[in-house]
Short mmCIF file of C-alpha atoms and ligand atoms in Angstrom, two decimals:
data_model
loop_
_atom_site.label_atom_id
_atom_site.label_comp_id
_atom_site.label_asym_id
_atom_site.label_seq_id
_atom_site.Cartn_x
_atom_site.Cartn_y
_atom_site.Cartn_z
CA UNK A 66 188.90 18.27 -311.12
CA UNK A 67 188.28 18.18 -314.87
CA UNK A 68 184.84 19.47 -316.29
CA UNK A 69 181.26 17.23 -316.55
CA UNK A 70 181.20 16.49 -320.50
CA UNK A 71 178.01 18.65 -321.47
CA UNK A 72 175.53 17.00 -323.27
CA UNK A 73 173.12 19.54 -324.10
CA UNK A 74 174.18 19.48 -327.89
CA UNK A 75 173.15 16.30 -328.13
CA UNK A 76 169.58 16.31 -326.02
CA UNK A 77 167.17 15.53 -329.18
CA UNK A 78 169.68 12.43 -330.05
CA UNK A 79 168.87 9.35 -328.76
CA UNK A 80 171.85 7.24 -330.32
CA UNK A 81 174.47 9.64 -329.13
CA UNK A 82 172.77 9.88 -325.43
CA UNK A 83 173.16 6.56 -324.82
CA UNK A 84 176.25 6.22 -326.54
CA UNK A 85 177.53 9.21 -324.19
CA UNK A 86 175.92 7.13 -321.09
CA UNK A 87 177.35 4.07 -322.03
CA UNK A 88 180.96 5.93 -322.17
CA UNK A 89 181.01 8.05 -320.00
CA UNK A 90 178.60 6.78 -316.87
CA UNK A 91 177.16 9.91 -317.17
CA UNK A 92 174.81 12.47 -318.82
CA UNK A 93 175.16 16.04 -318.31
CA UNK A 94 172.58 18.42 -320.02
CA UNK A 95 172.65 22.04 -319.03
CA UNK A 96 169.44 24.22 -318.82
CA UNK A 97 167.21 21.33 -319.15
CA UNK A 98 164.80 21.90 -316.25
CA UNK A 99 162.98 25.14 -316.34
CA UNK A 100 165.08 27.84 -314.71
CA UNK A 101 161.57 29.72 -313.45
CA UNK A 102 159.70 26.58 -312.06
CA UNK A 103 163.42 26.01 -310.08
CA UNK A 104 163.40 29.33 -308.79
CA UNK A 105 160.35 29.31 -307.62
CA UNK A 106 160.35 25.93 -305.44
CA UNK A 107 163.57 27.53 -304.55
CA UNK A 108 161.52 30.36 -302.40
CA UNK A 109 158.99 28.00 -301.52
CA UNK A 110 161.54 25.59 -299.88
CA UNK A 111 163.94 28.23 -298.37
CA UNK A 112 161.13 29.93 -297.08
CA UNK A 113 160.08 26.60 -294.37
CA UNK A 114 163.79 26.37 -293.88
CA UNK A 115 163.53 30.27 -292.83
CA UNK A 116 160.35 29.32 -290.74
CA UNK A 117 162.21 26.42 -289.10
CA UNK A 118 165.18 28.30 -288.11
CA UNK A 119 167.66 27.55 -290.35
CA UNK A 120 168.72 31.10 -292.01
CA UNK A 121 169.69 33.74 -290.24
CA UNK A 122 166.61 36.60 -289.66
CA UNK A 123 166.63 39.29 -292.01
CA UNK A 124 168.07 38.13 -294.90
CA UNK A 125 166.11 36.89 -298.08
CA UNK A 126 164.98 33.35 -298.17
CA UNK A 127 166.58 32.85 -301.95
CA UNK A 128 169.98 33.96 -300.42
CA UNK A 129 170.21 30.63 -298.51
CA UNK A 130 171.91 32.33 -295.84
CA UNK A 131 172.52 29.81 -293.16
CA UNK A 132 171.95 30.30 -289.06
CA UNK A 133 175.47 28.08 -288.58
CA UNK A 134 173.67 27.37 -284.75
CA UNK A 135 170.60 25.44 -286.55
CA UNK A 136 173.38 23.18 -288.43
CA UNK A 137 172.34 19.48 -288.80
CA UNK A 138 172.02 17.00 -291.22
CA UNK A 139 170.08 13.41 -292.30
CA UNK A 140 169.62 11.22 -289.67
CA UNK A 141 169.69 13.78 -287.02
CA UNK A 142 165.62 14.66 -285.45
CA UNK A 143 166.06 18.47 -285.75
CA UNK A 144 166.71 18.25 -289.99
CA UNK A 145 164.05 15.11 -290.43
CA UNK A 146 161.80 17.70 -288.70
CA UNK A 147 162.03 21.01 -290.78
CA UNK A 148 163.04 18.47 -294.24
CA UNK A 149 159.80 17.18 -293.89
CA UNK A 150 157.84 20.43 -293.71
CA UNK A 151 159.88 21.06 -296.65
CA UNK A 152 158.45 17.21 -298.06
CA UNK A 153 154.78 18.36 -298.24
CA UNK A 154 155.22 21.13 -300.91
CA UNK A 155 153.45 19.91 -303.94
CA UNK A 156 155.76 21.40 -305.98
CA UNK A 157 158.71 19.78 -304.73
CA UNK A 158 157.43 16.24 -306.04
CA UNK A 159 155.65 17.33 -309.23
CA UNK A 160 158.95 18.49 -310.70
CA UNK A 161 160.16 15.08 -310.68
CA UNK A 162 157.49 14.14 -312.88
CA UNK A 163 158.27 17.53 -315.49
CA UNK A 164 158.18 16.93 -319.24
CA UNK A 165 161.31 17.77 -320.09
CA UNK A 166 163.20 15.54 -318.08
CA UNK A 167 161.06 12.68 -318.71
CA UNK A 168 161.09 12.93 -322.45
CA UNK A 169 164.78 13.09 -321.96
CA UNK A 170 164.55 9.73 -320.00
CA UNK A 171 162.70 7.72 -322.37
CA UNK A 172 164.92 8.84 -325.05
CA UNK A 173 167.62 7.99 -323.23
CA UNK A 174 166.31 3.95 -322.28
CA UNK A 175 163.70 3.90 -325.23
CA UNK A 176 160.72 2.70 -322.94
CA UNK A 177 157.99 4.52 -320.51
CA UNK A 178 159.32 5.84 -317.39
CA UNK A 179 158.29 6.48 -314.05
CA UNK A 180 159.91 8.83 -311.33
CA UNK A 181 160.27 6.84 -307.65
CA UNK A 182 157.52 7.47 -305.31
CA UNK A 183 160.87 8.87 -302.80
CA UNK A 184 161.84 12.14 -303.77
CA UNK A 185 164.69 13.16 -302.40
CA UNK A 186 166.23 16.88 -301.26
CA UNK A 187 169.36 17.53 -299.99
CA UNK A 188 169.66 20.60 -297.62
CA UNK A 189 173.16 20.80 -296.50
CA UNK A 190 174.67 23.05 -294.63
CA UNK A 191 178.37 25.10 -295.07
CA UNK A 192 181.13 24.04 -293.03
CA UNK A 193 179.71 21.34 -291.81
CA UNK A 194 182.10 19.28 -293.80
CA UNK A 195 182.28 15.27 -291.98
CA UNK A 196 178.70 15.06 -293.17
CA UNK A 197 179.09 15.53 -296.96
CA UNK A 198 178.07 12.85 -299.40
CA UNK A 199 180.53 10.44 -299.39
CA UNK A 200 181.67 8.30 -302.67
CA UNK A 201 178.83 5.75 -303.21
CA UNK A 202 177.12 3.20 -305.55
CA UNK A 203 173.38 4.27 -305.88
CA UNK A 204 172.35 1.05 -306.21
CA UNK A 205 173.04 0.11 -302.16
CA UNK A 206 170.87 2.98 -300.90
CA UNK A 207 168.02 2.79 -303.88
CA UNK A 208 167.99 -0.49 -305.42
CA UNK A 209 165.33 -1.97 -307.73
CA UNK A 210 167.64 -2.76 -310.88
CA UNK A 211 171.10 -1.35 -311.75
CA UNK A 212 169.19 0.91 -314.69
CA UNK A 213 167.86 2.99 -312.92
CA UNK A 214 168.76 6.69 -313.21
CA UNK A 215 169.55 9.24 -310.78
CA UNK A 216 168.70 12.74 -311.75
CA UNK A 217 170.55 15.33 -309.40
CA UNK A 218 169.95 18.79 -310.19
CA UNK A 219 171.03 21.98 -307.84
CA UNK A 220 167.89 24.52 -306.44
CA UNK A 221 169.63 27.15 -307.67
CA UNK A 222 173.30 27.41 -308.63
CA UNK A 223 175.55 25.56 -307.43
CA UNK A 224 179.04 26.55 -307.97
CA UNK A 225 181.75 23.79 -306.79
CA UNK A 226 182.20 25.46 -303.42
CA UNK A 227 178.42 25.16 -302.30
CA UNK A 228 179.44 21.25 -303.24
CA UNK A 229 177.59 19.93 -305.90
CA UNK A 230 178.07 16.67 -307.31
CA UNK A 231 181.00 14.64 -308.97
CA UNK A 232 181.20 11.86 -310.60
CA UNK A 233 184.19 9.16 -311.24
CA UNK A 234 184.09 9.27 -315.15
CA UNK A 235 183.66 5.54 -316.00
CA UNK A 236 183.11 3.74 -313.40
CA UNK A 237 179.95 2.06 -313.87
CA UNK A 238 181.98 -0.33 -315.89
CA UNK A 239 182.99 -2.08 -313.13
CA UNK A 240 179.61 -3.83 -313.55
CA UNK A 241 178.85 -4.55 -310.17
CA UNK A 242 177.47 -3.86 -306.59
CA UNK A 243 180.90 -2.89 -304.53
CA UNK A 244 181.18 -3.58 -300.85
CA UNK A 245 180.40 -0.07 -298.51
CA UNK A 246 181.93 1.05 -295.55
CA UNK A 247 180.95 3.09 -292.93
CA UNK A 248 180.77 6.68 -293.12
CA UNK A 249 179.43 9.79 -291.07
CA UNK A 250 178.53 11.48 -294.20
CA UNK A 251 175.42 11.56 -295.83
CA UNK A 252 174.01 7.69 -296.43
CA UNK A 253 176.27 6.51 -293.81
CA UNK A 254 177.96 4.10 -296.85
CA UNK A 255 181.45 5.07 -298.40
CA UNK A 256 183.38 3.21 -301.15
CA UNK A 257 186.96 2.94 -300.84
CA UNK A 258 188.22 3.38 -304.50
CA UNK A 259 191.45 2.71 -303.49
CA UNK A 260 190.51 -1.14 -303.20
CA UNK A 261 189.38 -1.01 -306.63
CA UNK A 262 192.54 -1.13 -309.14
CA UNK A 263 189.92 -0.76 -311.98
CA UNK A 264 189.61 2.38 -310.55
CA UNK A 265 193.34 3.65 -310.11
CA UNK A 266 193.26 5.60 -313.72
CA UNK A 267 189.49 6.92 -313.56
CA UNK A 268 188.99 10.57 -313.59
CA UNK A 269 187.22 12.49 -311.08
CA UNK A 270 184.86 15.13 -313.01
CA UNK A 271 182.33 17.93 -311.56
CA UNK A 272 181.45 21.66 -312.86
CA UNK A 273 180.04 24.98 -311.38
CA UNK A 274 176.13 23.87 -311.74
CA UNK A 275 173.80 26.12 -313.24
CA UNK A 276 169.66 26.15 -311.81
CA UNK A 277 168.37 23.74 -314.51
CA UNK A 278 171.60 21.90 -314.92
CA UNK A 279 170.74 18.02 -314.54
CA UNK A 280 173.38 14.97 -314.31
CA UNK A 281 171.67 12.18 -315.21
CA UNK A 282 173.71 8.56 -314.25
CA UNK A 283 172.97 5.26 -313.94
CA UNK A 284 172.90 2.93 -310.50
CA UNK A 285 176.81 1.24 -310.57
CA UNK A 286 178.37 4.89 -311.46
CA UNK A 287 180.46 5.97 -308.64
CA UNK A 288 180.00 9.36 -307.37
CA UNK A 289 180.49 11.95 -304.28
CA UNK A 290 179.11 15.23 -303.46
CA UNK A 291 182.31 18.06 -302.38
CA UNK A 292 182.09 19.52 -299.57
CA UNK A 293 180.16 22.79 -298.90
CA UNK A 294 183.05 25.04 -298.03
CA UNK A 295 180.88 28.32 -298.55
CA UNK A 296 181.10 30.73 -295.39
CA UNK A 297 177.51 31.09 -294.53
CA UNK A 298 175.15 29.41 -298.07
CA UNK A 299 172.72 26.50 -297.41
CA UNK A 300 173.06 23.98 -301.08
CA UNK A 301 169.69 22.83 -302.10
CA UNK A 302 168.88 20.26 -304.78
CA UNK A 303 167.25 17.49 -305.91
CA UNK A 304 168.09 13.61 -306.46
CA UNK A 305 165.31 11.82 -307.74
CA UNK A 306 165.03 8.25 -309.27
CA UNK A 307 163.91 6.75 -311.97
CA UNK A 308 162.88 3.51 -313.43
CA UNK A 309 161.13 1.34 -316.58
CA UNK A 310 157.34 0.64 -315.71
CA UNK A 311 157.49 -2.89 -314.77
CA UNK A 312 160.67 -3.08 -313.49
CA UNK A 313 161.05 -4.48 -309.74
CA UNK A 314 160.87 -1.54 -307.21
CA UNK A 315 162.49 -1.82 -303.43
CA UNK A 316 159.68 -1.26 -300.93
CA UNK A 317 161.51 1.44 -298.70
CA UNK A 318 160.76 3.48 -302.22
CA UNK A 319 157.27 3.53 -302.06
CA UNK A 320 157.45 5.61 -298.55
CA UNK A 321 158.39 9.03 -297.78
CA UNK A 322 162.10 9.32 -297.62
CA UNK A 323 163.62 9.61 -294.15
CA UNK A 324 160.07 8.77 -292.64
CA UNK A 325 162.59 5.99 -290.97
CA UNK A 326 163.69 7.85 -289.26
CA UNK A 327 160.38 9.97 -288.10
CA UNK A 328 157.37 8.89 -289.34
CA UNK A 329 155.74 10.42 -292.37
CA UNK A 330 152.96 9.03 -294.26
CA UNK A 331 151.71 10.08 -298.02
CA UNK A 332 148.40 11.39 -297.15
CA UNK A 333 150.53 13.78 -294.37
CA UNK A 334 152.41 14.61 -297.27
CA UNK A 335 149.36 15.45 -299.05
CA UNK A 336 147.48 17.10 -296.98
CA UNK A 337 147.53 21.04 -297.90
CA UNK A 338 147.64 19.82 -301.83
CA UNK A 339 145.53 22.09 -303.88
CA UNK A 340 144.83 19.24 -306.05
CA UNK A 341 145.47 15.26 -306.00
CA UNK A 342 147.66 15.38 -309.36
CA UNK A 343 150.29 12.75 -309.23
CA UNK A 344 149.65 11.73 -305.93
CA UNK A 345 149.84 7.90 -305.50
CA UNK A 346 150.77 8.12 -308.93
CA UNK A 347 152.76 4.49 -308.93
CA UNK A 348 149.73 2.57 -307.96
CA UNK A 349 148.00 2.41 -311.48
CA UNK A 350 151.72 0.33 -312.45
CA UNK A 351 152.06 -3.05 -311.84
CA UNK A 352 155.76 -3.22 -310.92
CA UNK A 353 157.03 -5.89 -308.77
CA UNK A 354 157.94 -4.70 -305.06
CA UNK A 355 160.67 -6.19 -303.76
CA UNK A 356 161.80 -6.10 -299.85
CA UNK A 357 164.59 -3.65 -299.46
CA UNK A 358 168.53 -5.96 -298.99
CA UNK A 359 169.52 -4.77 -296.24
CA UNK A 360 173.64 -5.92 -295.95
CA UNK A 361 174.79 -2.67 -296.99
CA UNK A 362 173.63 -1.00 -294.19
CA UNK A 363 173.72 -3.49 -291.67
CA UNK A 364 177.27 -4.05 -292.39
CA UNK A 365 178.14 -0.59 -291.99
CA UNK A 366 176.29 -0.35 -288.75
CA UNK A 367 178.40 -3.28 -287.35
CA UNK A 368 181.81 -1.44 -288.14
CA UNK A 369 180.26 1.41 -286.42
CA UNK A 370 180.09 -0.48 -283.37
CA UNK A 371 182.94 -2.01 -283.69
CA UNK A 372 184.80 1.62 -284.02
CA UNK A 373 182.66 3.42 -281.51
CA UNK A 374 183.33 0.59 -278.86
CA UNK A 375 187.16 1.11 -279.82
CA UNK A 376 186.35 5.13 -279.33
CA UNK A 377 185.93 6.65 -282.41
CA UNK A 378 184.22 9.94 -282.40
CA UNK A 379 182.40 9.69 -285.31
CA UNK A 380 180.98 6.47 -284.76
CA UNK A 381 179.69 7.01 -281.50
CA UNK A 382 178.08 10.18 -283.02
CA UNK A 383 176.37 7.78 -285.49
CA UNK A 384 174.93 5.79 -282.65
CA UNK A 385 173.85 8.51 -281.34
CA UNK A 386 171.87 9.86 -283.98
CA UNK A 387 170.37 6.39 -284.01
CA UNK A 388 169.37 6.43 -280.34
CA UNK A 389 167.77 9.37 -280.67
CA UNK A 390 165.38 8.48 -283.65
CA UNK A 391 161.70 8.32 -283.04
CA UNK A 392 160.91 4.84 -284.79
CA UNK A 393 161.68 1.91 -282.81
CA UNK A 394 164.06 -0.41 -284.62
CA UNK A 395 166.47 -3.65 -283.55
CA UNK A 396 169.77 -1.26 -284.43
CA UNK A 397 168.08 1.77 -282.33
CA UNK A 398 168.43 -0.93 -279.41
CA UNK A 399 171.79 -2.04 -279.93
CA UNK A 400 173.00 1.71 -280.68
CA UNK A 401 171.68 2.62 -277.15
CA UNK A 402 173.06 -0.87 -275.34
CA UNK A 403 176.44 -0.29 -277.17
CA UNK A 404 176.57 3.76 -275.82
CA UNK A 405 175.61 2.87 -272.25
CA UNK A 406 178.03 0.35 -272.27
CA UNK A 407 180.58 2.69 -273.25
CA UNK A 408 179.53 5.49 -270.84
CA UNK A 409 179.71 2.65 -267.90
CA UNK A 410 183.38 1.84 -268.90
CA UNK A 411 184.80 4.84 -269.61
O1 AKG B 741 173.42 15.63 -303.10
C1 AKG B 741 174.10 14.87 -302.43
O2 AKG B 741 174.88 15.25 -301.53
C2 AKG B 741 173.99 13.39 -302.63
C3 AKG B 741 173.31 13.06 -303.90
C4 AKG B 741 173.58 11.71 -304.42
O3 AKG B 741 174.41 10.96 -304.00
C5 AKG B 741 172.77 11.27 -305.55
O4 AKG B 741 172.13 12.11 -306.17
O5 AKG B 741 172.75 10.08 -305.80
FE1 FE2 B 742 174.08 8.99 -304.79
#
């Protein structure tokens, strides 16, 4: 894979940023966030993982050393339950709101800017390989408006075998929402390029990620994370998103993420703050709330059953992990009717 274009030249330029967006899909900018303040939610975070039983005994918490036996990932109860210890650090959701990257942002669109209420961390673990990232659209898991920017950036380094992100150079000029289909990775929603003949001469580009390194990419850009194929590391980093002030929001963004899937409200999330800085920070803006569309997802979860009922492994385990979700939901009963079914006839 060919190397992220770096931007970092060009950070103070406004014209050439969103020239470079506009080209490439993509921003780049190494070294932007601060390296210390990383570092340092990088012990805090590692350190609940250690507590929760995710890195093996012994070893330092910065390491990321991961107990292979505590392996799991979103959607299953055992990682919603240490992720959201992991959720109430303070520090964790203030560094979505750090100067540097949001001066960078409003250069970048020219107007005021406002991080998502959803912060998002991804804690994956190695060899664990079905559940990376598939290739995706942000716009069918985030919504809001196709501006908006995601800003992933690695908890330490992230060198391509920990699996950081890549990106399909170009590809937000396809201009659209593209259909999803069902995956057992990460977001459950992967886009088959290969149906896409816009697509056929597009480059795949990634790097070996830096702490402080930040790709910065609008909602249509397609993009994957590779596969952690480290022997023993746990990758930590951040995606958070961000829009105009005043622009329509989807509601599922104003709540905790995964709290879906066990329930997590703000002032949980709150509660051991030393201070109330930034907390319910989105209700002094007026923006629009929208309800979430749900036919991305609910058209993946139909091809799930229709592949689990004609036995495919990896959709049964994604009924599976839907059965055994705390919340209540319409799909959580179908999951279970469809799996009984299927233990009854076979
Ligand atoms: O980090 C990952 O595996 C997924 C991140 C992602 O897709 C994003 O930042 O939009
Ligand atoms: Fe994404």
């Amino acid at each position: 894979m060919n190397e992220l274009r770096d931007s970092s030249d060009v950070v103070n330029n406004a014209v050439e940023l969103e020239r470079r967006l506009d080209e490439d899909g993509y921003l780049f900018i190494r070294k932007l966030l601060d390296e210390d303040r990383l570092l340092h939610l990088r012990r805090e975070m590692l350190t609940i993982m250690k507590q929760g039983g995710w890195l093996v005994a012994g070893t330092d918490p910065m390491d990321g050393i991961a107990n292979c036996d505590a392996r799991s990932t979103e959607g299953d109860p055992g990682y919603t339950d240490v992720y959201h210890q992991v959720y109430r650090l303070q520090s964790f959701h203030e560094i979505a709101h750090c100067h540097e990257l949001m001066t960078v942002l409003e250069r970048i669109t020219g107007s005021p800017m406002m991080p998502l209420p959803q912060k998002v961390a991804r804690l994956w673990f190695p060899k664990y390989t079905q559940h990376t990232t598939p290739t995706h659209q942000d716009f069918v898991h985030f919504q809001g408006t196709i501006d908006n920017l995601t800003c992933w950036s690695p908890i330490g380094d992230c060198p391509r075998e920990l699996g950081g992100l890549a990106v399909l150079h170009g590809s937000h000029k396809i201009g659209r929402v593209l259909d999803h289909q069902f995956s057992l990775g990460a977001g459950s929603l992967n886009l088959d390029t290969n149906r896409h003949a816009e697509f056929a001469d597009l480059e795949w580009v990634t790097t070996d990620y830096e702490v402080g390194d930040t790709l910065i990419f609008p909602a249509l850009t397609v993009h994957k994370a590779l596969p952690n194929i480290t022997e023993d590391r746990l990758r930590v980093s951040l995606d958070n998103r961000y829009q105009k002030i005043g622009d329509p929001v989807a509601d599922h963004m104003l709540t905790p993420h995964l709290s879906t899937m066990s329930p997590l409200t703000w002032d949980e999330v709150y509660a051991d703050w030393p201070n109330d800085s930034n907390q319910y920070y989105w209700q002094r803006y007026d923006n629009p709330v929208h309800a979430k569309i749900t036919s991305f997802v609910d058209a993946a979860f139909d091809e799930a059953i229709e592949l689990a009922k004609s036995g495919d492994d990896r959709a049964k385990l994604h009924l599976q992990r839907i059965a055994d979700r705390e919340n209540e939901s319409p799909q959580r009963e179908t999951a279970i009717a469809v799996l009984n079914e299927l233990r009854r006839t076979t």
